[in-house]
CSV table of C-alpha atoms in Angstrom, one decimal:
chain,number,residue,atom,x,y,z
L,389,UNK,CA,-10.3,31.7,-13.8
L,390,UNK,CA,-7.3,29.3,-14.2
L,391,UNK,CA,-5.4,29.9,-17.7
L,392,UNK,CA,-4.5,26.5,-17.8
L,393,UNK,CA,-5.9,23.3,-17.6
L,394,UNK,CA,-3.0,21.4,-16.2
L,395,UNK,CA,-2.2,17.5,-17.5
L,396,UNK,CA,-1.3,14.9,-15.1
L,397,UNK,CA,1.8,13.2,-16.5
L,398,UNK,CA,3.0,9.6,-16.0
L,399,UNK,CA,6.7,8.1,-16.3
L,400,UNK,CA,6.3,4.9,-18.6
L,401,UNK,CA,9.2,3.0,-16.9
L,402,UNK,CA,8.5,1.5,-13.2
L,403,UNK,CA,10.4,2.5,-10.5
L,404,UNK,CA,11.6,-0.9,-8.6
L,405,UNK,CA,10.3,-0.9,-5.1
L,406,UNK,CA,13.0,-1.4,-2.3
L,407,UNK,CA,13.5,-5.5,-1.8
L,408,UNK,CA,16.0,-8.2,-2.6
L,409,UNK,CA,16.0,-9.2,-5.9
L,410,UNK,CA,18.9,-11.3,-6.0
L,411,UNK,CA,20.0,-14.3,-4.1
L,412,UNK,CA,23.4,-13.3,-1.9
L,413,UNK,CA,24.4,-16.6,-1.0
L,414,UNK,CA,24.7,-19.7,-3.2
L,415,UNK,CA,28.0,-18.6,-4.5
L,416,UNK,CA,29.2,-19.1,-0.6
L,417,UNK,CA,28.2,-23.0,-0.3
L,418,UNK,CA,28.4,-26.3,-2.5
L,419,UNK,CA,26.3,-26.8,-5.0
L,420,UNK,CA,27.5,-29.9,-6.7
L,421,UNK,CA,25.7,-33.0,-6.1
L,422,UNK,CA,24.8,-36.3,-7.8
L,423,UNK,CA,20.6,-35.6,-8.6
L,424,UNK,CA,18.6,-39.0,-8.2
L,425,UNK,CA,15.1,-37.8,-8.4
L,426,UNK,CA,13.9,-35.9,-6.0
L,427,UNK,CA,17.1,-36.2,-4.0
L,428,UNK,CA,20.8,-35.1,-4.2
L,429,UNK,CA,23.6,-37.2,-2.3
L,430,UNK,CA,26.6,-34.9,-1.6
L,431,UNK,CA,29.8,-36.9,-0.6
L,432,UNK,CA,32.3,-35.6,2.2
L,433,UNK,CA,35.6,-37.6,2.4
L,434,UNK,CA,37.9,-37.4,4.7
L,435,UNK,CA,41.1,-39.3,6.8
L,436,UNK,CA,39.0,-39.4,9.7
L,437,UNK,CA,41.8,-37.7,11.2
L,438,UNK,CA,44.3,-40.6,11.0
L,439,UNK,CA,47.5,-40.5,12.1
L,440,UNK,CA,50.7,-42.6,10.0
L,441,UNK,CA,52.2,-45.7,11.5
L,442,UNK,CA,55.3,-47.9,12.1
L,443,UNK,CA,55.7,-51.3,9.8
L,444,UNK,CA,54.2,-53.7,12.5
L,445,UNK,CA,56.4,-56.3,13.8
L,446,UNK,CA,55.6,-59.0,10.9
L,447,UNK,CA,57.5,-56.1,9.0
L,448,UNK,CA,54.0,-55.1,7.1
L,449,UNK,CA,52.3,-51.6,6.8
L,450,UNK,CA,48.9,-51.4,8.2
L,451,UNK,CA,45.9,-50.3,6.0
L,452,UNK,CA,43.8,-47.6,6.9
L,453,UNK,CA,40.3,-46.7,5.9
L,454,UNK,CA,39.3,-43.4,4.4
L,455,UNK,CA,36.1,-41.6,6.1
L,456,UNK,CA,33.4,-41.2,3.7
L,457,UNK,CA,29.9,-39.8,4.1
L,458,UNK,CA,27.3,-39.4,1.6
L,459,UNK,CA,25.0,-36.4,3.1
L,460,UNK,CA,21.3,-36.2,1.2
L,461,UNK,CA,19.5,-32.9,0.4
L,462,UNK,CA,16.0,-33.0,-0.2
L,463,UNK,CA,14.8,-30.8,-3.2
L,464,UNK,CA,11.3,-29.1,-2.7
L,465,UNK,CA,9.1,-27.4,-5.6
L,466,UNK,CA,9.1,-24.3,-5.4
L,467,UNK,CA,6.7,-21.8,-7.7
L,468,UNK,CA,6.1,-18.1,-7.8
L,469,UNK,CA,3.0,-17.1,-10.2
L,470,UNK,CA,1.8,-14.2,-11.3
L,471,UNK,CA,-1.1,-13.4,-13.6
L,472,UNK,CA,-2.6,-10.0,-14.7
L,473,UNK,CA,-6.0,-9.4,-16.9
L,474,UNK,CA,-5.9,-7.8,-20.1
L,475,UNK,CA,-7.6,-4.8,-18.4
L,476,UNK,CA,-5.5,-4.7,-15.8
L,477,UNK,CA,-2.3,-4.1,-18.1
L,478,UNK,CA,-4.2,-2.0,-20.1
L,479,UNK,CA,-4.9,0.0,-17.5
L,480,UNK,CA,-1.2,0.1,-15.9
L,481,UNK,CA,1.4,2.3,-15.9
L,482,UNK,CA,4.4,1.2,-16.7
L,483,UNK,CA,5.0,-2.5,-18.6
L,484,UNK,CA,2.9,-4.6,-16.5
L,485,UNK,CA,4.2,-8.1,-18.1
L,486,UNK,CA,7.9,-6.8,-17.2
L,487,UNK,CA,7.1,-5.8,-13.6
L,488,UNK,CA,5.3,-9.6,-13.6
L,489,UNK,CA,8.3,-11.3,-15.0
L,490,UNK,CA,10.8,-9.8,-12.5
L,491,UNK,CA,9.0,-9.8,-9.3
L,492,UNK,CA,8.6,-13.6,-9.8
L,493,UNK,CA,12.3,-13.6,-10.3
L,494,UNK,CA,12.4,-11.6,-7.0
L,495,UNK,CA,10.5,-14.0,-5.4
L,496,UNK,CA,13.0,-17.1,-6.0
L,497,UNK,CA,15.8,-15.1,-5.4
L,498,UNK,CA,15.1,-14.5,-1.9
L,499,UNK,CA,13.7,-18.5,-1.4
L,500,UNK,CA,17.3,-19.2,-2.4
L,501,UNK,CA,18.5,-17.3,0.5
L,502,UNK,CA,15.6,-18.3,2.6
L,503,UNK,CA,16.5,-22.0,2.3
L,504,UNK,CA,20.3,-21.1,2.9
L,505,UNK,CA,19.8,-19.3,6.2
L,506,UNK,CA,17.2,-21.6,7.4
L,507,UNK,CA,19.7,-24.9,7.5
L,508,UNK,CA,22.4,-22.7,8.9
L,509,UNK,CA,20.1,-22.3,11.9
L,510,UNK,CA,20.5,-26.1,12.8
L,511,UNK,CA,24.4,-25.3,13.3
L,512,UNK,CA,25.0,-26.0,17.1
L,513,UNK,CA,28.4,-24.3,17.7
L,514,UNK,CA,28.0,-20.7,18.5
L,515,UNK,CA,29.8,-17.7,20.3
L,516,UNK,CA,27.9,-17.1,23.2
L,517,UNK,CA,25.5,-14.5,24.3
L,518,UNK,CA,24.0,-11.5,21.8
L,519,UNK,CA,26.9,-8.9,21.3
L,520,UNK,CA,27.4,-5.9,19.0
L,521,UNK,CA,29.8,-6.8,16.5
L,522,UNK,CA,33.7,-5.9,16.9
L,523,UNK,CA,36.8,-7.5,16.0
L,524,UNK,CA,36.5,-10.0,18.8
L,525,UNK,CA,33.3,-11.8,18.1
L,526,UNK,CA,34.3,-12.4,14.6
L,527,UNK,CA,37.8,-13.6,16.1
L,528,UNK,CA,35.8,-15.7,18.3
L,529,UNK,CA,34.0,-17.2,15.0
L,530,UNK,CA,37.2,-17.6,13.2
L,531,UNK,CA,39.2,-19.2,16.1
L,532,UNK,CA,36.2,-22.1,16.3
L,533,UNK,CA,36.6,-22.5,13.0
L,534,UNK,CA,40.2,-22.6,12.9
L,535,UNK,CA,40.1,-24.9,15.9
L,536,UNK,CA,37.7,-27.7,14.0
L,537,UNK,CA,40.3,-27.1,10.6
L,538,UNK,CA,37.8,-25.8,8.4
L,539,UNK,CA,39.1,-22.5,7.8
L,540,UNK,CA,40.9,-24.4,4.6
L,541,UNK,CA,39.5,-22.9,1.7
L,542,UNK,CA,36.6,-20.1,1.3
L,543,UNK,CA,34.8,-19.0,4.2
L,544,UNK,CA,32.2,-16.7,4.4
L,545,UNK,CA,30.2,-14.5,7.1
L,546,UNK,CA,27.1,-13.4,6.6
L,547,UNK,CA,26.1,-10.2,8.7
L,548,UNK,CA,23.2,-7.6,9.5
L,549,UNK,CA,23.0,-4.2,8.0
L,550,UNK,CA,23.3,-3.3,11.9
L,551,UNK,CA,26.5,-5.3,12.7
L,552,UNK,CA,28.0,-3.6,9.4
L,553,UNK,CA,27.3,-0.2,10.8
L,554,UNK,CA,29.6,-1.3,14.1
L,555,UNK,CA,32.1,-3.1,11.8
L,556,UNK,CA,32.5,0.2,9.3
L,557,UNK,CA,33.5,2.2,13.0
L,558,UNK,CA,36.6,0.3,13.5
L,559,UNK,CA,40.2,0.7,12.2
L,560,UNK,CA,40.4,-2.6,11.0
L,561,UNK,CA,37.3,-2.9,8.9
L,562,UNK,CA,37.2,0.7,7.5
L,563,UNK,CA,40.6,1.2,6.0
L,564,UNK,CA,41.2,0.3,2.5
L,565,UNK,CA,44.8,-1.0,4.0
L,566,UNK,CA,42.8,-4.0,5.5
L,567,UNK,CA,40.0,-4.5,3.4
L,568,UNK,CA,40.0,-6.1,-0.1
L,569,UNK,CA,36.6,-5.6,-1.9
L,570,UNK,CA,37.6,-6.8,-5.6
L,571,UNK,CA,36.4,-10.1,-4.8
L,572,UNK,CA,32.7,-8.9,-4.5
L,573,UNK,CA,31.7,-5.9,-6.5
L,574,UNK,CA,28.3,-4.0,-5.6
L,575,UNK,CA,27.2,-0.9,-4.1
L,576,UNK,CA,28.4,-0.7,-0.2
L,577,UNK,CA,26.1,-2.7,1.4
L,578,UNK,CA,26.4,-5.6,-0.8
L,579,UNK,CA,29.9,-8.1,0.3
L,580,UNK,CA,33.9,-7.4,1.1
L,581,UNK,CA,36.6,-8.9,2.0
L,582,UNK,CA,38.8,-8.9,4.8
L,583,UNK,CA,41.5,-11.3,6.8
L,584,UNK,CA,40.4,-13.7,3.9
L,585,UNK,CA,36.5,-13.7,5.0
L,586,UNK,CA,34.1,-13.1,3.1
L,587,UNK,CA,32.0,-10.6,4.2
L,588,UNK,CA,28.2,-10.4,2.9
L,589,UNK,CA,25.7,-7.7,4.4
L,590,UNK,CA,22.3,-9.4,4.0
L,591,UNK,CA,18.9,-7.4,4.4
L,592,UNK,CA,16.7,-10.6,5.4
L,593,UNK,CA,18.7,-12.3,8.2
L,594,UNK,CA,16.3,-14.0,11.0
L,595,UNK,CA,16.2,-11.1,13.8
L,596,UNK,CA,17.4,-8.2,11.7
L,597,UNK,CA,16.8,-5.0,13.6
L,598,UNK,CA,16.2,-6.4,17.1
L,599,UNK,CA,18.8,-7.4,19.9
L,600,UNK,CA,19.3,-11.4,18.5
L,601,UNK,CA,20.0,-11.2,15.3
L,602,UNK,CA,21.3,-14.5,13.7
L,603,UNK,CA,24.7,-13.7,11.8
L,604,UNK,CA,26.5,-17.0,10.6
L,605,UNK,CA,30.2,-17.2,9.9
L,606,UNK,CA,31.1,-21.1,7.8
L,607,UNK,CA,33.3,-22.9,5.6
L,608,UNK,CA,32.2,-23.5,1.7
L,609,UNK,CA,32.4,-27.2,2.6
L,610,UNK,CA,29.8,-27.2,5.4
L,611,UNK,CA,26.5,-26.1,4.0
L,612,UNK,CA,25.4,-27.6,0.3
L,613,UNK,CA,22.4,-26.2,-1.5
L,614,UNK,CA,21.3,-27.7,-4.7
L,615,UNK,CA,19.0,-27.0,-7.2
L,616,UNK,CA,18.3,-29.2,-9.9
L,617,UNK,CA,19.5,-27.2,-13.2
L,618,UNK,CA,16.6,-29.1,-15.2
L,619,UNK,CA,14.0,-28.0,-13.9
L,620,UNK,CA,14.6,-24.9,-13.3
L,621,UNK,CA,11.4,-22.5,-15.1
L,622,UNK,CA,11.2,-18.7,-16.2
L,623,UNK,CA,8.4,-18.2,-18.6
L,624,UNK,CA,5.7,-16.2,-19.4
L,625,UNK,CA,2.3,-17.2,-21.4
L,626,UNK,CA,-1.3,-15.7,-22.3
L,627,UNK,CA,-4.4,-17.6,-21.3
L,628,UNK,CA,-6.9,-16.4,-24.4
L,629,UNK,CA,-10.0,-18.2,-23.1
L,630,UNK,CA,-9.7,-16.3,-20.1
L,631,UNK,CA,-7.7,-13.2,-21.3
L,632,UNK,CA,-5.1,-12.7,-18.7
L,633,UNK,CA,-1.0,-12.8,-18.9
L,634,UNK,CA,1.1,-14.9,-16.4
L,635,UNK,CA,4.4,-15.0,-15.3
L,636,UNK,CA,6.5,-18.0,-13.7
L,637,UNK,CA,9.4,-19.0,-12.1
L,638,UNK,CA,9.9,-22.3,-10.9
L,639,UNK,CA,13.1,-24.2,-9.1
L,640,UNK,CA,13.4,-28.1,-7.3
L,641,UNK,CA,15.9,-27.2,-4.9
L,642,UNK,CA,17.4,-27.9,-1.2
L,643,UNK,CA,20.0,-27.1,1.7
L,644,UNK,CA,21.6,-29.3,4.1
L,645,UNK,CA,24.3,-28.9,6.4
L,646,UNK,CA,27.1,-31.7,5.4
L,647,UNK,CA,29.8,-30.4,7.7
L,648,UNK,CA,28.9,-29.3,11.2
L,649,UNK,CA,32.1,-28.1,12.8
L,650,UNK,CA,32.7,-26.0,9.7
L,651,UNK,CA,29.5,-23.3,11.0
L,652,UNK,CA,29.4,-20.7,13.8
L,653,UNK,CA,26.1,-18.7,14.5
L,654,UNK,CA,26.4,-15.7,15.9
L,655,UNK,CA,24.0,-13.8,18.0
L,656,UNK,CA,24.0,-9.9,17.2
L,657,UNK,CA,22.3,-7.2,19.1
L,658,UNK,CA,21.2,-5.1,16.5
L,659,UNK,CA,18.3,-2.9,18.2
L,660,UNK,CA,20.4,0.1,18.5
L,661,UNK,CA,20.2,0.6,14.7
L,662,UNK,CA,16.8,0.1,13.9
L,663,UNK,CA,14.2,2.8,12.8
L,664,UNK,CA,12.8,4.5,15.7
């Protein structure tokens, strides 16, 4: 006969399941806009790459006009809701309403990236065939850029997991004489820096694991993503008639590419690192 009768314990705190739970990208494109509605006009302005002239013969300067666009983003609704019955968080372990309330935020976190990657997909410059990643793609990248002058002011690159494992191999990218990472801080697959690009390792990019995986390498200036501060939502309630908790999180926002030349898409062959 047993000289115990054992108890099964259980850990009042959650442990958080492996996703993303916060957006990786905004801080890499525009955000400012003018909000009409349901719309956002962003404005780019340029010379129009104008070159300065002589006085003319009548001994007058000629006029030139400057090159202005006005780009407009679309904002969408977007909603995460979650609800749970009095029974079921009275029957949970762990706080129920907190799990709730941060898996909704979860949720729009990664529809902020979502929305992000998906315009960056309409780029149309690119390097060529799938690769694995080493110095000369993201040369390749940087030299389009550099050749269209949008490598003036912050440029970013997001990459696989996969094509960080390639990149963490080479002299270049390894050493702490090349690489800067005071600009993003995080665990080490979260963003660096290096030759003045910033580097951000991203878990959800289209393709991730497989041989065309879609890394993207751009300018601030050419991808704007704005979300409409107002009506942003993060709030929590209790129906009584119906005796169930909810949780919700709620954002009007949108992504449009303003500035072709300033985006490169690279195609990554990644299928050597995925699980087997």
């Amino acid at each position: 006969m047993a000289d115990s009768a054992a108890q099964a314990v259980y850990r009042a705190e959650y442990v958080a399941g492996y996703e993303q739970k916060k957006n990786l990208l905004r801080g890499t494109v525009t955000t400012d806009a003018d909000i009409r509605g349901t719309t956002a006009v962003v404005l780019v302005a340029d010379s129009g790459a104008d070159v300065p002239s002589t006085r003319g013969l009548n001994g007058l300067i000629t006029a030139q006009d400057d090159n202005l666009n006005q780009n407009t983003v679309a904002l969408v609704e977007w909603n995460d809701l979650r609800k749970a019955t009095n029974f079921n968080i009275f029957t949970s372990q762990g706080n129920r309403k907190r799990i709730m309330q941060d898996n909704s935020l979860a949720v729009m976190h990664r529809r902020i990236d979502l929305d992000i990657l998906t315009e960056l997909a309409n780029c149309t410059q690119h390097t060529g065939a799938a690769k694995k990643a080493s110095l000369d793609v993201f040369m390749h990248a940087l030299a389009i850029l550099g050749n269209a002058s949008a490598t003036d002011g912050e440029v970013s690159c997001v990459i696989s997991p996969g094509a960080h494992a390639y990149l963490m191999q080479t002299t270049e990218f390894a050493s702490a004489d090349f690489v800067d990472r005071k600009k993003f801080t995080g665990g080490v697959m979260n963003a660096y820096n290096w030759a003045g690009i910033n580097f951000i390792v991203h878990p959800n990019i289209v393709g991730k694991g497989t041989a065309s995986e879609k890394l993207y390498m751009y300018n601030k200036n050419a991808v704007s993503h704005i979300c409409d501060k107002d009506s942003i939502a993060v709030e929590t309630g209790y129906m009584a008639e119906q005796g169930y908790s909810w949780a919700r999180t709620q954002a009007f926002m949108g992504s449009k590419i303003i500035q072709n030349t300033g985006i490169v898409q690279i195609i990554h062959d990644g299928s050597a690192y995925a699980a087997l």
